[in-house]
mmCIF file of C-alpha atoms in Angstrom:
data_model
loop_
_atom_site.group_PDB
_atom_site.id
_atom_site.type_symbol
_atom_site.label_atom_id
_atom_site.label_comp_id
_atom_site.label_asym_id
_atom_site.label_seq_id
_atom_site.Cartn_x
_atom_site.Cartn_y
_atom_site.Cartn_z
ATOM 1 C CA MET A 1 -0.673 -0.062 0.344
ATOM 2 C CA LEU A 2 1.331 3.397 -1.418
ATOM 3 C CA LEU A 3 -0.848 5.900 0.506
ATOM 4 C CA SER A 4 -2.754 6.033 3.375
ATOM 5 C CA VAL A 5 -5.342 8.681 3.761
ATOM 6 C CA ILE A 6 -6.847 9.790 7.411
ATOM 7 C CA VAL A 7 -10.092 11.375 7.754
ATOM 8 C CA PRO A 8 -11.328 12.300 10.854
ATOM 9 C CA MET A 9 -14.736 13.078 11.158
ATOM 10 C CA TYR A 10 -16.940 14.548 13.481
ATOM 11 C CA ASN A 11 -20.942 16.090 13.010
ATOM 12 C CA VAL A 12 -19.909 16.368 9.594
ATOM 13 C CA CYS A 13 -22.772 14.515 7.627
ATOM 14 C CA LYS A 14 -23.805 17.491 5.016
ATOM 15 C CA TYR A 15 -20.315 17.128 4.289
ATOM 16 C CA LEU A 16 -20.225 13.398 2.359
ATOM 17 C CA PRO A 17 -21.362 13.432 0.172
ATOM 18 C CA THR A 18 -19.545 16.013 -1.312
ATOM 19 C CA MET A 19 -16.160 14.336 -0.112
ATOM 20 C CA LYS A 20 -17.265 10.786 -1.529
ATOM 21 C CA LYS A 21 -16.799 12.611 -4.722
ATOM 22 C CA SER A 22 -12.919 13.518 -4.260
ATOM 23 C CA VAL A 23 -12.755 9.468 -2.881
ATOM 24 C CA ASP A 24 -14.152 8.225 -6.097
ATOM 25 C CA SER A 25 -12.048 9.989 -7.896
ATOM 26 C CA CYS A 26 -9.028 8.285 -7.239
ATOM 27 C CA THR A 27 -10.519 3.926 -6.427
ATOM 28 C CA SER A 28 -6.000 3.357 -7.577
ATOM 29 C CA LYS A 29 -5.750 -0.057 -5.076
ATOM 30 C CA GLU A 30 -2.286 2.253 -4.459
ATOM 31 C CA ILE A 31 -4.178 3.933 -1.799
ATOM 32 C CA GLU A 32 -6.758 3.353 1.110
ATOM 33 C CA TYR A 33 -9.334 6.145 2.488
ATOM 34 C CA ILE A 34 -9.183 6.020 6.414
ATOM 35 C CA LEU A 35 -12.739 6.990 7.946
ATOM 36 C CA ILE A 36 -12.694 7.733 11.281
ATOM 37 C CA ASP A 37 -15.746 9.058 13.096
ATOM 38 C CA ASP A 38 -15.151 10.773 16.666
ATOM 39 C CA GLY A 39 -18.708 10.174 18.325
ATOM 40 C CA SER A 40 -20.412 12.334 15.993
ATOM 41 C CA LYS A 41 -23.978 13.633 17.685
ATOM 42 C CA ASP A 42 -25.622 13.849 14.199
ATOM 43 C CA GLU A 43 -26.082 11.083 11.162
ATOM 44 C CA THR A 44 -22.250 11.069 10.423
ATOM 45 C CA TYR A 45 -21.394 7.190 11.166
ATOM 46 C CA LYS A 46 -24.523 6.165 9.623
ATOM 47 C CA LYS A 47 -24.764 8.153 6.468
ATOM 48 C CA CYS A 48 -20.570 6.831 5.971
ATOM 49 C CA LYS A 49 -21.131 3.500 6.217
ATOM 50 C CA GLU A 50 -24.126 3.671 3.916
ATOM 51 C CA LEU A 51 -22.117 5.952 1.185
ATOM 52 C CA PHE A 52 -19.282 3.928 1.187
ATOM 53 C CA GLN A 53 -20.811 0.192 2.162
ATOM 54 C CA ASN A 54 -19.146 -0.153 -1.910
ATOM 55 C CA SER A 55 -15.588 1.139 -1.788
ATOM 56 C CA HIS A 56 -13.452 -1.395 -1.451
ATOM 57 C CA ASN A 57 -11.129 0.872 -0.019
ATOM 58 C CA VAL A 58 -12.433 2.908 2.356
ATOM 59 C CA LYS A 59 -12.187 1.721 6.371
ATOM 60 C CA VAL A 60 -15.181 3.127 8.647
ATOM 61 C CA PHE A 61 -14.204 3.234 12.312
ATOM 62 C CA HIS A 62 -16.292 4.447 15.337
ATOM 63 C CA ASN A 63 -15.196 6.315 18.503
ATOM 64 C CA THR A 64 -16.708 7.324 20.800
ATOM 65 C CA ASN A 65 -15.643 11.546 21.244
ATOM 66 C CA HIS A 66 -12.150 11.528 22.093
ATOM 67 C CA GLY A 67 -10.873 14.546 20.117
ATOM 68 C CA VAL A 68 -9.283 15.569 16.826
ATOM 69 C CA SER A 69 -5.914 14.471 18.261
ATOM 70 C CA TYR A 70 -7.108 10.673 19.250
ATOM 71 C CA THR A 71 -8.847 10.084 16.492
ATOM 72 C CA ARG A 72 -5.343 11.274 13.982
ATOM 73 C CA ASN A 73 -3.532 8.634 16.586
ATOM 74 C CA CYS A 74 -5.954 6.282 15.806
ATOM 75 C CA GLY A 75 -6.261 6.784 11.728
ATOM 76 C CA ILE A 76 -2.241 6.005 12.286
ATOM 77 C CA ASP A 77 -2.515 2.787 14.010
ATOM 78 C CA TYR A 78 -5.093 2.032 10.876
ATOM 79 C CA ALA A 79 -2.806 2.663 8.905
ATOM 80 C CA SER A 80 -1.129 0.287 5.922
ATOM 81 C CA GLY A 81 -0.120 2.990 3.579
ATOM 82 C CA GLU A 82 3.818 3.832 3.454
ATOM 83 C CA TYR A 83 2.920 7.205 3.108
ATOM 84 C CA LEU A 84 0.570 9.326 5.366
ATOM 85 C CA MET A 85 -1.673 12.169 4.688
ATOM 86 C CA PHE A 86 -4.139 13.682 6.672
ATOM 87 C CA TRP A 87 -7.694 15.426 5.125
ATOM 88 C CA ASP A 88 -10.757 16.610 7.353
ATOM 89 C CA ALA A 89 -13.646 15.893 6.300
ATOM 90 C CA ASP A 90 -15.284 19.095 5.462
ATOM 91 C CA ASP A 91 -11.731 20.245 3.187
ATOM 92 C CA LEU A 92 -12.066 19.599 -0.785
ATOM 93 C CA LEU A 93 -9.516 17.565 -2.655
ATOM 94 C CA ASN A 94 -10.106 18.313 -6.811
ATOM 95 C CA ASP A 95 -9.259 16.095 -9.099
ATOM 96 C CA LYS A 96 -5.883 15.817 -9.495
ATOM 97 C CA TRP A 97 -5.163 15.152 -6.762
ATOM 98 C CA TYR A 98 -3.218 11.873 -6.107
ATOM 99 C CA GLN A 99 -1.793 12.096 -9.905
ATOM 100 C CA ILE A 100 0.215 14.733 -8.467
ATOM 101 C CA VAL A 101 0.789 12.886 -4.345
ATOM 102 C CA ARG A 102 1.894 10.199 -6.485
ATOM 103 C CA LYS A 103 4.673 11.547 -8.977
ATOM 104 C CA ALA A 104 5.905 13.433 -6.030
ATOM 105 C CA ILE A 105 5.578 10.333 -3.698
ATOM 106 C CA ASN A 106 7.738 8.360 -6.654
ATOM 107 C CA ASP A 107 10.451 11.391 -7.946
ATOM 108 C CA ASN A 108 10.822 11.759 -4.237
ATOM 109 C CA ARG A 109 11.532 8.825 -2.745
ATOM 110 C CA ASP A 110 14.339 10.092 -0.054
ATOM 111 C CA CYS A 111 11.729 12.445 1.474
ATOM 112 C CA ASP A 112 10.631 11.907 4.431
ATOM 113 C CA VAL A 113 7.659 14.680 4.380
ATOM 114 C CA ILE A 114 6.319 16.221 1.506
ATOM 115 C CA TYR A 115 4.749 19.984 1.468
ATOM 116 C CA PHE A 116 2.845 21.276 -0.891
ATOM 117 C CA THR A 117 1.348 24.694 -1.426
ATOM 118 C CA LYS A 118 1.811 27.173 -4.481
ATOM 119 C CA ASN A 119 2.889 29.714 -2.508
ATOM 120 C CA ILE A 120 5.977 28.814 -1.785
ATOM 121 C CA GLU A 121 9.065 28.006 -5.257
ATOM 122 C CA THR A 122 9.928 24.316 -5.162
ATOM 123 C CA CYS A 123 12.611 23.154 -2.530
ATOM 124 C CA TYR A 124 14.657 21.911 -0.601
ATOM 125 C CA PRO A 125 14.157 23.877 3.099
ATOM 126 C CA ASP A 126 15.680 24.835 5.327
ATOM 127 C CA LYS A 127 14.518 23.062 8.617
ATOM 128 C CA ILE A 128 15.305 25.754 11.459
ATOM 129 C CA GLU A 129 13.316 28.229 8.668
ATOM 130 C CA LEU A 130 10.719 26.238 7.650
ATOM 131 C CA ILE A 131 9.839 26.403 11.801
ATOM 132 C CA ASN A 132 10.821 29.802 12.265
ATOM 133 C CA SER A 133 7.813 30.137 8.951
ATOM 134 C CA MET A 134 5.744 27.688 10.746
ATOM 135 C CA ILE A 135 6.009 29.673 13.765
ATOM 136 C CA GLY A 136 5.517 33.261 12.791
ATOM 137 C CA ILE A 137 8.759 34.489 13.166
ATOM 138 C CA SER A 138 10.188 34.408 9.629
ATOM 139 C CA ASN A 139 8.065 34.522 6.287
ATOM 140 C CA VAL A 140 10.987 33.077 4.467
ATOM 141 C CA TYR A 141 8.254 30.323 3.417
ATOM 142 C CA ASN A 142 6.126 32.644 4.103
ATOM 143 C CA ASN A 143 2.950 30.132 3.900
ATOM 144 C CA ASN A 144 0.429 29.876 6.541
ATOM 145 C CA TYR A 145 -0.823 26.906 6.518
ATOM 146 C CA LEU A 146 2.714 24.529 6.436
ATOM 147 C CA ALA A 147 1.465 24.558 10.687
ATOM 148 C CA ALA A 148 -1.618 22.413 9.688
ATOM 149 C CA PRO A 149 -1.364 18.498 9.357
ATOM 150 C CA TRP A 150 -3.029 18.593 5.932
ATOM 151 C CA SER A 151 -1.294 19.378 2.047
ATOM 152 C CA LYS A 152 1.613 17.189 3.014
ATOM 153 C CA VAL A 153 2.447 13.181 2.748
ATOM 154 C CA PHE A 154 4.361 11.627 5.513
ATOM 155 C CA LYS A 155 6.486 8.558 5.799
ATOM 156 C CA LYS A 156 4.383 6.585 8.444
ATOM 157 C CA ASN A 157 7.753 4.729 9.426
ATOM 158 C CA ILE A 158 9.504 7.940 10.610
ATOM 159 C CA ILE A 159 6.298 7.818 12.674
ATOM 160 C CA VAL A 160 6.402 4.635 14.290
ATOM 161 C CA GLN A 161 10.645 4.766 14.951
ATOM 162 C CA ASN A 162 10.456 7.996 16.911
ATOM 163 C CA GLU A 163 6.377 7.388 18.876
ATOM 164 C CA LEU A 164 5.368 10.363 16.806
ATOM 165 C CA LYS A 165 1.875 11.227 18.685
ATOM 166 C CA PHE A 166 -0.434 13.805 18.194
ATOM 167 C CA ASN A 167 -0.284 15.493 21.702
ATOM 168 C CA LYS A 168 -4.568 14.741 23.172
ATOM 169 C CA ASP A 169 -3.909 17.793 25.493
ATOM 170 C CA VAL A 170 -3.397 20.564 23.197
ATOM 171 C CA ILE A 171 -6.866 21.578 21.523
ATOM 172 C CA HIS A 172 -5.332 24.863 19.516
ATOM 173 C CA GLY A 173 -1.635 24.167 18.030
ATOM 174 C CA GLU A 174 -1.548 20.048 18.035
ATOM 175 C CA ASP A 175 -0.590 20.411 14.505
ATOM 176 C CA LEU A 176 2.077 23.075 14.871
ATOM 177 C CA LEU A 177 3.505 20.233 17.251
ATOM 178 C CA PHE A 178 3.215 17.759 15.448
ATOM 179 C CA ASN A 179 4.344 19.164 12.501
ATOM 180 C CA ILE A 180 7.645 20.524 14.685
ATOM 181 C CA GLU A 181 8.725 16.843 15.957
ATOM 182 C CA PHE A 182 8.336 14.707 12.320
ATOM 183 C CA LEU A 183 10.462 17.437 10.456
ATOM 184 C CA LEU A 184 13.540 17.743 13.327
ATOM 185 C CA ALA A 185 12.945 13.254 13.308
ATOM 186 C CA SER A 186 13.394 13.647 9.338
ATOM 187 C CA ASN A 187 16.063 12.797 7.768
ATOM 188 C CA LYS A 188 15.121 15.539 4.506
ATOM 189 C CA CYS A 189 12.050 17.391 3.372
ATOM 190 C CA LYS A 190 10.649 18.884 0.185
ATOM 191 C CA VAL A 191 8.277 21.839 -0.643
ATOM 192 C CA ILE A 192 6.549 20.922 -3.984
ATOM 193 C CA ASN A 193 4.982 24.384 -6.253
ATOM 194 C CA GLU A 194 1.341 22.121 -6.350
ATOM 195 C CA SER A 195 -1.907 22.734 -4.579
ATOM 196 C CA PHE A 196 -4.870 20.322 -4.693
ATOM 197 C CA TYR A 197 -6.379 20.689 -1.488
ATOM 198 C CA MET A 198 -9.091 23.163 -0.571
ATOM 199 C CA TYR A 199 -9.599 24.331 2.707
ATOM 200 C CA TYR A 200 -12.899 25.645 4.270
ATOM 201 C CA ILE A 201 -12.590 28.069 6.707
ATOM 202 C CA ASN A 202 -15.904 27.187 9.861
ATOM 203 C CA VAL A 203 -16.663 29.621 11.497
ATOM 204 C CA ASN A 204 -18.590 27.477 14.067
ATOM 205 C CA SER A 205 -15.551 24.952 14.585
ATOM 206 C CA VAL A 206 -13.649 24.424 18.084
ATOM 207 C CA THR A 207 -10.757 26.463 16.750
ATOM 208 C CA HIS A 208 -12.519 29.752 16.208
ATOM 209 C CA ASN A 209 -14.897 28.678 19.024
ATOM 210 C CA PHE A 210 -13.225 30.194 22.720
ATOM 211 C CA ASP A 211 -13.569 27.159 25.375
ATOM 212 C CA GLU A 212 -12.176 27.492 28.855
ATOM 213 C CA LYS A 213 -9.769 24.755 28.154
ATOM 214 C CA PHE A 214 -7.865 26.871 26.140
ATOM 215 C CA LEU A 215 -5.739 28.247 28.739
ATOM 216 C CA ASN A 216 -4.718 24.948 30.434
ATOM 217 C CA SER A 217 -4.318 23.640 26.871
ATOM 218 C CA ASN A 218 -1.795 26.845 26.114
ATOM 219 C CA GLN A 219 0.684 26.160 28.693
ATOM 220 C CA LYS A 220 0.565 22.098 27.551
ATOM 221 C CA TYR A 221 1.367 23.105 24.303
ATOM 222 C CA ILE A 222 4.295 26.095 25.663
ATOM 223 C CA GLU A 223 5.335 23.452 27.873
ATOM 224 C CA THR A 224 5.409 20.325 24.970
ATOM 225 C CA LEU A 225 6.784 22.630 23.008
ATOM 226 C CA GLU A 226 10.335 23.313 25.140
ATOM 227 C CA VAL A 227 10.684 19.744 25.142
ATOM 228 C CA ILE A 228 10.871 19.532 21.227
ATOM 229 C CA LEU A 229 12.642 21.714 20.778
ATOM 230 C CA LYS A 230 15.698 20.836 23.752
ATOM 231 C CA LYS A 231 15.699 17.363 22.352
ATOM 232 C CA TYR A 232 17.005 18.674 18.670
ATOM 233 C CA PHE A 233 19.037 21.929 19.466
ATOM 234 C CA LYS A 234 21.597 22.907 21.715
ATOM 235 C CA ASP A 235 21.219 26.781 20.465
ATOM 236 C CA ASP A 236 19.231 28.594 24.245
ATOM 237 C CA ASN A 237 18.643 31.478 20.837
ATOM 238 C CA ILE A 238 17.241 29.105 19.027
ATOM 239 C CA ILE A 239 14.535 27.429 22.111
ATOM 240 C CA ASP A 240 14.072 31.748 23.338
ATOM 241 C CA SER A 241 13.492 32.919 19.887
ATOM 242 C CA CYS A 242 10.551 29.777 19.253
ATOM 243 C CA LEU A 243 8.668 30.023 22.440
ATOM 244 C CA SER A 244 8.311 33.330 22.711
ATOM 245 C CA TYR A 245 6.830 33.391 19.809
ATOM 246 C CA SER A 246 4.559 31.309 20.177
ATOM 247 C CA PHE A 247 4.032 32.682 23.596
ATOM 248 C CA ILE A 248 3.219 36.224 21.317
ATOM 249 C CA ASN A 249 0.771 34.502 18.490
ATOM 250 C CA SER A 250 -1.085 33.080 22.018
ATOM 251 C CA LEU A 251 -2.212 36.013 22.728
ATOM 252 C CA TYR A 252 -3.328 37.088 19.459
ATOM 253 C CA ILE A 253 -5.496 33.153 19.484
ATOM 254 C CA PHE A 254 -6.741 34.401 22.841
ATOM 255 C CA THR A 255 -7.539 37.522 22.182
ATOM 256 C CA GLY A 256 -9.445 36.613 18.614
ATOM 257 C CA LYS A 257 -11.311 33.607 21.180
ATOM 258 C CA VAL A 258 -12.696 36.241 23.881
ATOM 259 C CA SER A 259 -14.253 37.816 21.544
ATOM 260 C CA LYS A 260 -16.615 35.062 21.071
ATOM 261 C CA ILE A 261 -18.007 35.234 24.193
ATOM 262 C CA LYS A 262 -21.132 37.105 24.649
ATOM 263 C CA ARG A 263 -21.163 38.549 28.875
ATOM 264 C CA TYR A 264 -18.470 41.107 28.936
ATOM 265 C CA SER A 265 -18.507 39.941 32.505
ATOM 266 C CA ASP A 266 -17.350 36.522 31.822
ATOM 267 C CA SER A 267 -14.698 37.891 29.368
ATOM 268 C CA ILE A 268 -13.326 40.031 32.002
ATOM 269 C CA GLU A 269 -13.576 36.515 34.588
ATOM 270 C CA VAL A 270 -11.945 34.950 31.840
ATOM 271 C CA ILE A 271 -8.827 37.710 30.946
ATOM 272 C CA LYS A 272 -8.193 37.766 34.007
ATOM 273 C CA ASN A 273 -7.803 33.915 34.525
ATOM 274 C CA PHE A 274 -5.335 34.084 31.602
ATOM 275 C CA TYR A 275 -3.013 37.037 33.176
#
């Protein structure tokens, strides 16, 4: 099996018919789709079983609700592909996506991770500059989606050998932590000036709304990032700058989330807790 596509699902019933069109556009025996329902409250699992009952390369799983990190980790365990790709169920893949990904894999077997984006010229990026761009310190690789798990392919053996997982205790930034740790554990990476992934901004998602778990989650994010960086870097300046900019970015995210709180008194209390 060349490629496993891992799709976490939560209350995405209305997106499934569109998602099926992308799945049906590529029925190669080299690829498997792993669809995992994370305890949806709608008909996601039932509808998914109905839509894909005759799809030979689609596996459908169901969990109680644990969050997207737990679900992606399950997908990694279920995957039999040499390479892994993550896809969110409410996003789209264009009709040529598999041709682009397959060619990139076959042309770059020596690379452990391949990034796809139209905003960066094809290159072998410098790891530190790439991490700086993901965090926001630098704009050498100026792309808002570098930190996301999608629009990339990862060699599974790097994940297995280094026991890499998405952090279940982090609700914002878990994908960035995974990407940074994978990048640092990899031997070689490549950016390809191609695009096939169409990201849908859902303003009602957990990413864009306030969650009272955010404060503890953010502290865990900063602490985990520090552990990862200290594992690979001896230069305190690199570590300090990454942590400082990550905290600044946390302030930016926090401000946006507080703006979603309806009662003024509640927002004041949240700000005090953050301080």
